[in-house]
Short mmCIF file of C-alpha atoms and ligand atoms in Angstrom, two decimals:
data_model
loop_
_atom_site.label_atom_id
_atom_site.label_comp_id
_atom_site.label_asym_id
_atom_site.label_seq_id
_atom_site.Cartn_x
_atom_site.Cartn_y
_atom_site.Cartn_z
CA MET A 185 0.00 0.00 0.00
CA ALA A 186 1.39 3.33 -1.05
CA ASN A 187 0.69 7.03 -1.19
CA THR A 188 -0.15 6.56 -4.84
CA ASP A 189 -3.07 4.26 -3.85
CA LEU A 190 -4.34 7.07 -1.61
CA LYS A 191 -4.02 9.56 -4.42
CA THR A 192 -6.00 7.30 -6.79
CA LEU A 193 -8.64 6.86 -4.15
CA ALA A 194 -8.97 10.61 -3.60
CA ASP A 195 -9.12 11.26 -7.36
CA ARG A 196 -11.92 8.75 -7.70
CA ALA A 197 -13.80 10.22 -4.74
CA VAL A 198 -13.52 13.79 -6.05
CA ALA A 199 -14.76 12.70 -9.49
CA GLU A 200 -17.66 10.78 -8.00
CA ILE A 201 -18.65 13.67 -5.74
CA GLY A 202 -18.46 16.13 -8.62
CA ALA A 203 -21.00 14.00 -10.48
CA ALA A 204 -23.39 13.37 -7.55
CA ALA A 205 -26.92 14.21 -8.63
CA ASP A 206 -28.41 15.18 -5.28
CA GLU A 207 -27.74 15.54 -1.58
CA ALA A 208 -28.56 11.90 -0.89
CA ALA A 209 -25.85 10.78 -3.34
CA LEU A 210 -23.41 13.17 -1.67
CA GLU A 211 -24.17 11.76 1.75
CA ALA A 212 -23.61 8.20 0.47
CA ALA A 213 -20.22 9.26 -0.94
CA ARG A 214 -19.27 10.93 2.34
CA VAL A 215 -20.01 7.71 4.27
CA ARG A 216 -18.21 5.57 1.72
CA TYR A 217 -14.95 7.60 1.83
CA LEU A 218 -14.89 9.41 5.15
CA GLY A 219 -17.07 7.11 7.34
CA ARG A 220 -15.33 6.60 10.70
CA LYS A 221 -15.78 2.83 10.83
CA ASP A 222 -15.93 1.48 7.30
CA GLY A 223 -14.89 4.44 5.22
CA ALA A 224 -12.14 3.90 2.64
CA LEU A 225 -9.81 6.39 4.35
CA ALA A 226 -10.32 4.70 7.73
CA GLU A 227 -8.80 1.55 6.21
CA PHE A 228 -5.56 3.48 5.60
CA THR A 229 -5.56 5.15 9.03
CA LYS A 230 -5.94 1.78 10.78
CA GLN A 231 -2.79 0.49 9.11
CA ILE A 232 -0.54 3.38 10.16
CA PRO A 233 0.47 1.87 13.57
CA ALA A 234 1.73 -1.26 11.77
CA LEU A 235 4.10 0.70 9.50
CA PRO A 236 7.76 1.19 10.18
CA ALA A 237 8.19 4.29 12.33
CA LYS A 238 9.87 6.36 9.61
CA GLU A 239 7.09 5.79 7.11
CA ARG A 240 4.30 6.77 9.52
CA PRO A 241 4.49 10.64 9.23
CA ALA A 242 4.42 10.53 5.43
CA MET A 243 1.45 8.17 5.46
CA GLY A 244 -0.39 10.28 8.06
CA ALA A 245 0.17 13.41 5.97
CA ALA A 246 -1.06 11.65 2.82
CA VAL A 247 -4.24 10.48 4.58
CA ASN A 248 -4.94 14.01 5.85
CA ASP A 249 -4.31 15.44 2.41
CA ALA A 250 -6.76 12.99 0.81
CA LYS A 251 -9.30 13.76 3.52
CA ARG A 252 -9.04 17.50 2.89
CA ARG A 253 -9.49 17.08 -0.86
CA ILE A 254 -12.57 14.90 -0.38
CA GLU A 255 -14.10 17.28 2.17
CA SER A 256 -13.64 20.32 0.02
CA ALA A 257 -15.14 18.44 -2.95
CA LEU A 258 -18.15 17.61 -0.76
CA ASP A 259 -18.56 21.26 0.30
CA GLU A 260 -18.28 22.53 -3.20
CA ARG A 261 -20.81 20.07 -4.61
CA THR A 262 -23.25 20.74 -1.77
CA GLY A 263 -23.11 24.45 -2.53
CA ALA A 264 -23.56 23.86 -6.25
CA LEU A 265 -26.56 21.57 -5.73
CA ARG A 266 -28.26 24.10 -3.41
CA ALA A 267 -27.68 26.95 -5.81
CA ALA A 268 -29.15 24.91 -8.67
CA HIS A 269 -32.17 24.04 -6.53
CA LEU A 270 -32.78 27.69 -5.64
CA GLU A 271 -32.40 28.68 -9.26
CA ARG A 272 -35.04 26.13 -10.29
CA GLU A 273 -37.51 27.35 -7.65
CA LEU A 274 -37.08 30.99 -8.57
CA GLY A 275 -37.48 30.10 -12.20
CA ALA A 276 -40.79 28.37 -11.54
CA GLU A 277 -42.04 31.36 -9.51
CA ARG A 278 -41.00 34.08 -11.86
CA GLN A 279 -43.51 36.95 -11.84
CA ASP A 280 -45.17 38.32 -14.93
CA MET A 281 -44.35 42.01 -14.61
CA THR A 282 -46.81 42.93 -17.35
CA LEU A 283 -49.86 41.86 -15.27
CA PRO A 284 -51.97 44.76 -14.01
CA PRO A 285 -51.54 45.36 -10.23
CA ARG A 286 -54.06 43.98 -7.76
CA ARG A 287 -56.65 46.69 -7.03
CA LEU A 288 -56.22 48.41 -3.70
CA ARG A 289 -59.52 48.41 -1.79
CA LEU A 290 -60.01 51.52 0.27
CA GLY A 291 -62.64 51.46 2.98
CA ARG A 292 -65.30 54.13 3.10
CA VAL A 293 -67.75 55.64 5.55
CA HIS A 294 -70.94 53.59 5.95
CA PRO A 295 -74.02 55.32 4.46
CA ILE A 296 -75.63 55.54 7.91
CA SER A 297 -72.51 57.20 9.35
CA GLN A 298 -72.48 59.53 6.34
CA THR A 299 -76.09 60.45 7.10
CA ILE A 300 -75.31 61.07 10.79
CA ARG A 301 -72.52 63.44 9.76
CA GLU A 302 -74.80 65.19 7.28
CA VAL A 303 -77.57 65.61 9.88
CA SER A 304 -75.09 67.03 12.41
CA ARG A 305 -73.64 69.35 9.82
CA ILE A 306 -77.03 70.73 8.77
CA PHE A 307 -78.27 71.22 12.32
CA ALA A 308 -74.99 72.91 13.19
CA THR A 309 -75.84 75.54 10.56
CA LEU A 310 -79.10 76.06 12.49
CA GLY A 311 -77.25 76.45 15.79
CA PHE A 312 -77.66 72.92 17.18
CA GLU A 313 -74.81 71.14 18.93
CA THR A 314 -74.44 67.35 18.46
CA VAL A 315 -74.30 65.23 21.64
CA GLU A 316 -74.61 61.52 22.38
CA GLY A 317 -76.15 59.45 25.14
CA PRO A 318 -76.43 55.90 26.50
CA GLU A 319 -78.05 53.12 24.44
CA ILE A 320 -78.87 51.20 27.59
CA GLU A 321 -81.40 53.24 29.53
CA SER A 322 -83.45 53.08 32.68
CA ASP A 323 -87.21 52.82 32.66
CA TYR A 324 -87.28 56.30 34.16
CA TYR A 325 -85.59 58.12 31.28
CA ASN A 326 -87.03 56.02 28.48
CA PHE A 327 -90.62 56.15 29.76
CA GLU A 328 -91.58 57.72 33.08
CA ALA A 329 -89.82 61.07 32.70
CA LEU A 330 -91.56 61.30 29.30
CA ASN A 331 -95.06 60.93 30.78
CA ILE A 332 -95.26 57.21 30.10
CA PRO A 333 -95.86 55.59 33.52
CA PRO A 334 -96.12 51.79 33.94
CA GLY A 335 -99.31 50.55 32.32
CA HIS A 336 -99.52 53.46 29.86
CA PRO A 337 -100.72 52.15 26.47
CA ALA A 338 -97.81 53.90 24.69
CA ARG A 339 -95.48 51.27 26.18
CA GLU A 340 -97.05 48.74 23.81
CA LYS A 341 -95.85 50.71 20.81
CA TRP A 342 -92.32 50.79 22.19
CA ASP A 343 -91.67 47.22 23.21
CA THR A 344 -87.98 46.50 23.60
CA LEU A 345 -85.23 44.30 25.00
CA TRP A 346 -85.05 44.30 28.79
CA ILE A 347 -81.80 43.65 30.60
CA SER A 348 -81.56 42.57 34.20
CA ASN A 349 -79.78 45.29 36.13
CA PRO A 350 -76.08 44.33 36.08
CA LEU A 351 -75.61 45.94 39.48
CA GLY A 352 -77.93 43.19 40.72
CA ASP A 353 -79.20 45.30 43.58
CA ASP A 354 -82.36 46.60 42.03
CA PRO A 355 -84.57 43.91 40.46
CA ALA A 356 -87.51 46.32 40.46
CA HIS A 357 -85.64 48.54 37.98
CA PRO A 358 -84.37 46.55 35.03
CA LEU A 359 -82.55 48.35 32.23
CA LEU A 360 -83.63 48.40 28.62
CA GLY A 361 -82.34 49.07 25.13
CA ARG A 362 -83.65 52.60 24.57
CA THR A 363 -86.62 52.57 22.20
CA HIS A 364 -85.97 56.14 21.04
CA THR A 365 -83.46 58.93 21.58
CA SER A 366 -86.05 61.01 23.50
CA PRO A 367 -84.66 60.05 26.95
CA MET A 368 -81.76 62.34 26.02
CA GLN A 369 -84.17 65.29 26.11
CA VAL A 370 -84.52 64.72 29.84
CA ARG A 371 -80.84 64.00 30.49
CA ILE A 372 -79.77 67.17 28.71
CA MET A 373 -82.36 69.34 30.47
CA GLU A 374 -81.27 67.95 33.85
CA LYS A 375 -77.65 68.78 33.13
CA ARG A 376 -77.98 72.21 31.48
CA ARG A 377 -79.96 75.41 31.80
CA PRO A 378 -81.73 77.08 28.84
CA PRO A 379 -81.11 78.16 26.18
CA ILE A 380 -80.61 74.63 24.83
CA ARG A 381 -80.20 73.57 21.23
CA VAL A 382 -78.94 70.03 20.70
CA VAL A 383 -79.26 67.20 18.23
CA ILE A 384 -78.65 63.61 19.36
CA PRO A 385 -78.00 60.83 16.83
CA GLY A 386 -77.95 57.33 18.25
CA ARG A 387 -78.83 53.68 18.09
CA CYS A 388 -82.23 52.47 19.34
CA TYR A 389 -83.86 49.10 19.91
CA ARG A 390 -87.39 47.84 19.38
CA TYR A 391 -89.11 44.51 19.37
CA GLU A 392 -90.27 44.69 15.75
CA ALA A 393 -91.22 42.46 12.87
CA THR A 394 -88.77 43.85 10.29
CA ASP A 395 -89.86 45.02 6.86
CA ALA A 396 -88.61 47.41 4.17
CA ILE A 397 -88.73 50.41 6.53
CA ARG A 398 -88.53 48.82 10.01
CA GLU A 399 -85.55 47.25 11.79
CA SER A 400 -85.29 46.15 15.42
CA ILE A 401 -81.92 47.90 15.77
CA PHE A 402 -81.88 51.28 14.06
CA PHE A 403 -80.79 54.90 14.44
CA GLN A 404 -82.71 57.99 15.34
CA TYR A 405 -81.76 61.64 15.54
CA GLU A 406 -83.38 63.67 18.27
CA GLY A 407 -83.59 67.42 18.44
CA LEU A 408 -84.33 69.64 21.41
CA ALA A 409 -84.58 73.42 21.71
CA ILE A 410 -85.55 75.20 24.94
CA ASP A 411 -85.71 78.94 25.35
CA GLU A 412 -87.95 81.71 26.61
CA LYS A 413 -90.01 82.34 23.50
CA LEU A 414 -90.17 79.29 21.29
CA THR A 415 -93.32 78.36 19.41
CA MET A 416 -94.65 75.72 17.05
CA SER A 417 -93.67 77.93 14.12
CA ASP A 418 -90.01 77.78 15.24
CA LEU A 419 -90.30 74.00 15.20
CA LYS A 420 -91.81 74.02 11.75
CA GLY A 421 -89.24 76.49 10.47
CA VAL A 422 -86.31 74.42 11.72
CA LEU A 423 -87.64 71.15 10.30
CA TYR A 424 -88.49 72.69 6.92
CA ALA A 425 -85.05 74.31 6.71
CA PHE A 426 -83.52 70.93 7.54
CA ALA A 427 -85.60 69.16 4.87
CA ARG A 428 -84.67 71.76 2.26
CA GLN A 429 -80.97 71.21 2.96
CA VAL A 430 -81.27 67.42 2.82
CA PHE A 431 -83.45 67.09 -0.26
CA GLY A 432 -83.06 70.35 -2.12
CA GLY A 433 -86.55 70.81 -3.52
CA ASP A 434 -86.98 67.14 -4.39
CA ARG A 435 -89.40 65.84 -1.74
CA ARG A 436 -92.83 67.06 -0.78
CA ILE A 437 -93.38 67.46 2.98
CA ARG A 438 -96.49 66.56 4.92
CA PHE A 439 -96.87 68.09 8.37
CA ARG A 440 -99.88 66.93 10.33
CA ILE A 441 -101.20 66.43 13.82
CA ASP A 442 -100.11 63.37 15.81
CA TYR A 443 -99.91 62.24 19.43
CA PHE A 444 -96.94 61.68 21.74
CA PRO A 445 -97.23 61.60 25.54
CA PHE A 446 -94.25 63.95 25.99
CA THR A 447 -95.15 66.71 23.52
CA GLU A 448 -98.25 68.89 23.35
CA PRO A 449 -99.29 69.63 20.71
CA SER A 450 -97.61 66.88 18.69
CA ALA A 451 -97.11 66.51 14.98
CA GLU A 452 -95.66 64.17 12.42
CA ILE A 453 -93.52 64.85 9.40
CA ALA A 454 -93.65 62.64 6.33
CA PHE A 455 -91.88 62.90 2.98
CA SER A 456 -93.29 61.86 -0.38
CA CYS A 457 -92.26 58.30 -1.33
CA PHE A 458 -89.12 58.35 -3.48
CA ILE A 459 -89.93 54.98 -5.02
CA CYS A 460 -93.51 55.43 -6.24
CA GLU A 461 -94.31 59.13 -5.60
CA GLY A 462 -97.72 57.92 -4.46
CA ARG A 463 -98.52 56.23 -7.73
CA ASP A 464 -98.21 52.57 -6.70
CA PRO A 465 -100.81 51.29 -4.23
CA LYS A 466 -98.69 48.14 -3.77
CA CYS A 467 -95.37 49.98 -3.15
CA HIS A 468 -93.25 48.03 -0.60
CA THR A 469 -91.39 51.06 0.61
CA CYS A 470 -94.27 53.39 1.55
CA GLY A 471 -96.90 50.69 1.97
CA GLY A 472 -98.92 52.24 -0.82
CA ASP A 473 -100.01 55.56 0.67
CA GLY A 474 -97.28 57.62 -1.01
CA TRP A 475 -95.75 59.02 2.22
CA ILE A 476 -92.87 57.88 4.39
CA GLU A 477 -93.12 58.95 8.03
CA ALA A 478 -89.83 60.55 8.87
CA ALA A 479 -90.11 62.20 12.27
CA GLY A 480 -92.33 62.83 15.27
CA CYS A 481 -92.25 66.23 16.90
CA GLY A 482 -94.04 68.73 19.09
CA MET A 483 -93.78 71.28 21.88
CA VAL A 484 -92.17 69.81 25.00
CA HIS A 485 -94.96 68.87 27.45
CA PRO A 486 -95.18 71.16 30.53
CA ASP A 487 -95.06 68.15 32.86
CA VAL A 488 -91.75 67.06 31.32
CA LEU A 489 -90.39 70.56 31.89
CA ARG A 490 -91.63 70.64 35.48
CA ARG A 491 -90.05 67.28 36.23
CA VAL A 492 -86.58 68.63 35.39
CA GLY A 493 -87.23 71.80 37.38
CA TYR A 494 -88.04 74.19 34.53
CA ASP A 495 -90.93 76.62 34.96
CA PRO A 496 -93.20 76.15 31.89
CA THR A 497 -94.48 79.70 32.17
CA THR A 498 -90.91 80.93 31.55
CA TYR A 499 -89.48 78.24 29.27
CA GLN A 500 -90.94 76.47 26.30
CA GLY A 501 -89.36 74.40 23.65
CA PHE A 502 -89.77 71.91 20.90
CA ALA A 503 -88.46 68.44 20.24
CA PHE A 504 -88.31 66.15 17.27
CA GLY A 505 -87.14 62.64 16.62
CA GLY A 506 -86.67 60.96 13.28
CA GLY A 507 -85.54 57.66 11.81
CA LEU A 508 -82.06 57.99 10.42
CA GLU A 509 -82.18 55.02 8.04
CA ARG A 510 -85.38 56.35 6.51
CA LEU A 511 -83.67 59.65 5.94
CA CYS A 512 -80.75 57.83 4.35
CA MET A 513 -83.15 55.85 2.15
CA LEU A 514 -84.83 59.06 1.04
CA ARG A 515 -81.43 60.60 0.24
CA THR A 516 -79.95 57.62 -1.57
CA GLY A 517 -82.92 55.77 -3.01
CA ALA A 518 -82.03 52.54 -1.16
CA PRO A 519 -85.30 50.61 -1.30
CA ASP A 520 -84.99 48.50 1.88
CA ILE A 521 -83.71 49.39 5.36
CA ARG A 522 -82.33 45.86 5.89
CA LEU A 523 -79.73 46.41 3.15
CA PHE A 524 -77.80 48.75 5.44
CA TYR A 525 -76.92 45.97 7.88
CA GLN A 526 -76.23 43.03 5.58
CA ASN A 527 -72.67 44.24 4.91
CA ASP A 528 -72.87 43.36 1.25
CA LEU A 529 -70.09 45.35 -0.41
CA ARG A 530 -71.97 45.44 -3.71
CA PHE A 531 -74.56 47.56 -1.91
CA LEU A 532 -72.26 49.56 0.37
CA GLU A 533 -69.76 50.49 -2.35
CA GLN A 534 -72.40 52.55 -4.11
CA PHE A 535 -72.21 55.28 -1.49
N1 LIG B 1444 -89.47 59.52 20.22
C1 LIG B 1444 -90.56 59.54 19.30
C2 LIG B 1444 -90.57 58.19 18.55
O1 LIG B 1444 -89.61 57.47 18.63
C3 LIG B 1444 -90.44 60.65 18.31
C4 LIG B 1444 -90.56 62.01 18.92
C5 LIG B 1444 -89.42 62.68 19.35
C6 LIG B 1444 -91.77 62.62 19.07
C7 LIG B 1444 -89.53 63.95 19.90
C8 LIG B 1444 -91.92 63.86 19.61
C9 LIG B 1444 -90.78 64.54 20.02
O2 LIG B 1444 -91.52 57.84 17.89
#
């Protein structure tokens, strides 16, 4: 056995490694030549102790030299195989730069939020400040303070969701999802002194069978003005000015007498139906009568004023409360209130 045998072995190993097709073949070559127990080089190493002492260093150096050549061949081939692999993957993934870019979808303000902003903006031009109040109310503010004591027939009209009092200490006074924004009339009057001019947009709850213009969760906007010399004509003037700003001249307005326990006298405002203009007796949106009720209103009842400590001989005022979705429908032509809450982008993206 000679150094030339070792050199032949290393040449063969380097050639084999250079031709290895994949990492598995490389690993097999590594075991075959460099394996500690049965590798070809180990065979030479084992024989070194049996050599004459003066031949040992030369043999040891030759073994190390062969080992280094084989190892560097292994490293080189490993690198080459990995590079080729990466190249193949990138090639398969190559992007087509001529494709049009994916469209960026920008969010937008929901039509109901747009309407709230519009209502606030218009009433601001009339001197009304926008405020907000709690959606979960007490029986007192939602009903009693508004002249609707327990057992009053008006409670039927405003059935809602009742919530056991989370404080747990007052089972006689459960809370409820407010059925209208009118409780805010009382809260504001308790907190402030006249003159008052506020508008209150907010979510309300009712136990309703839904249809094209009714939802069980919906928005109202409430208005309240209290001062020393306010009359029904101020109320009418404000609401007509509001309607003119919302609709331009497009809708006809119907103002007629109505009843609410907390206003006296009371009235109702309706707008001409934007779907049928009163021409379709089977119209789903207006129910066939050509008008869409938009708001209740009236002069604040003297008993409501007294309850918050205002003297009705000094202060009077008016209040109004309207359905926000209906207003939005009238503005946009959306035919069904339920569309606003189905989150269908094909609908929402139109606004
Ligand atoms: N809160 C009443 C309703 O929901 C509307 C209303 C508000 C009426 C203010 C008069 C004054 O039907």
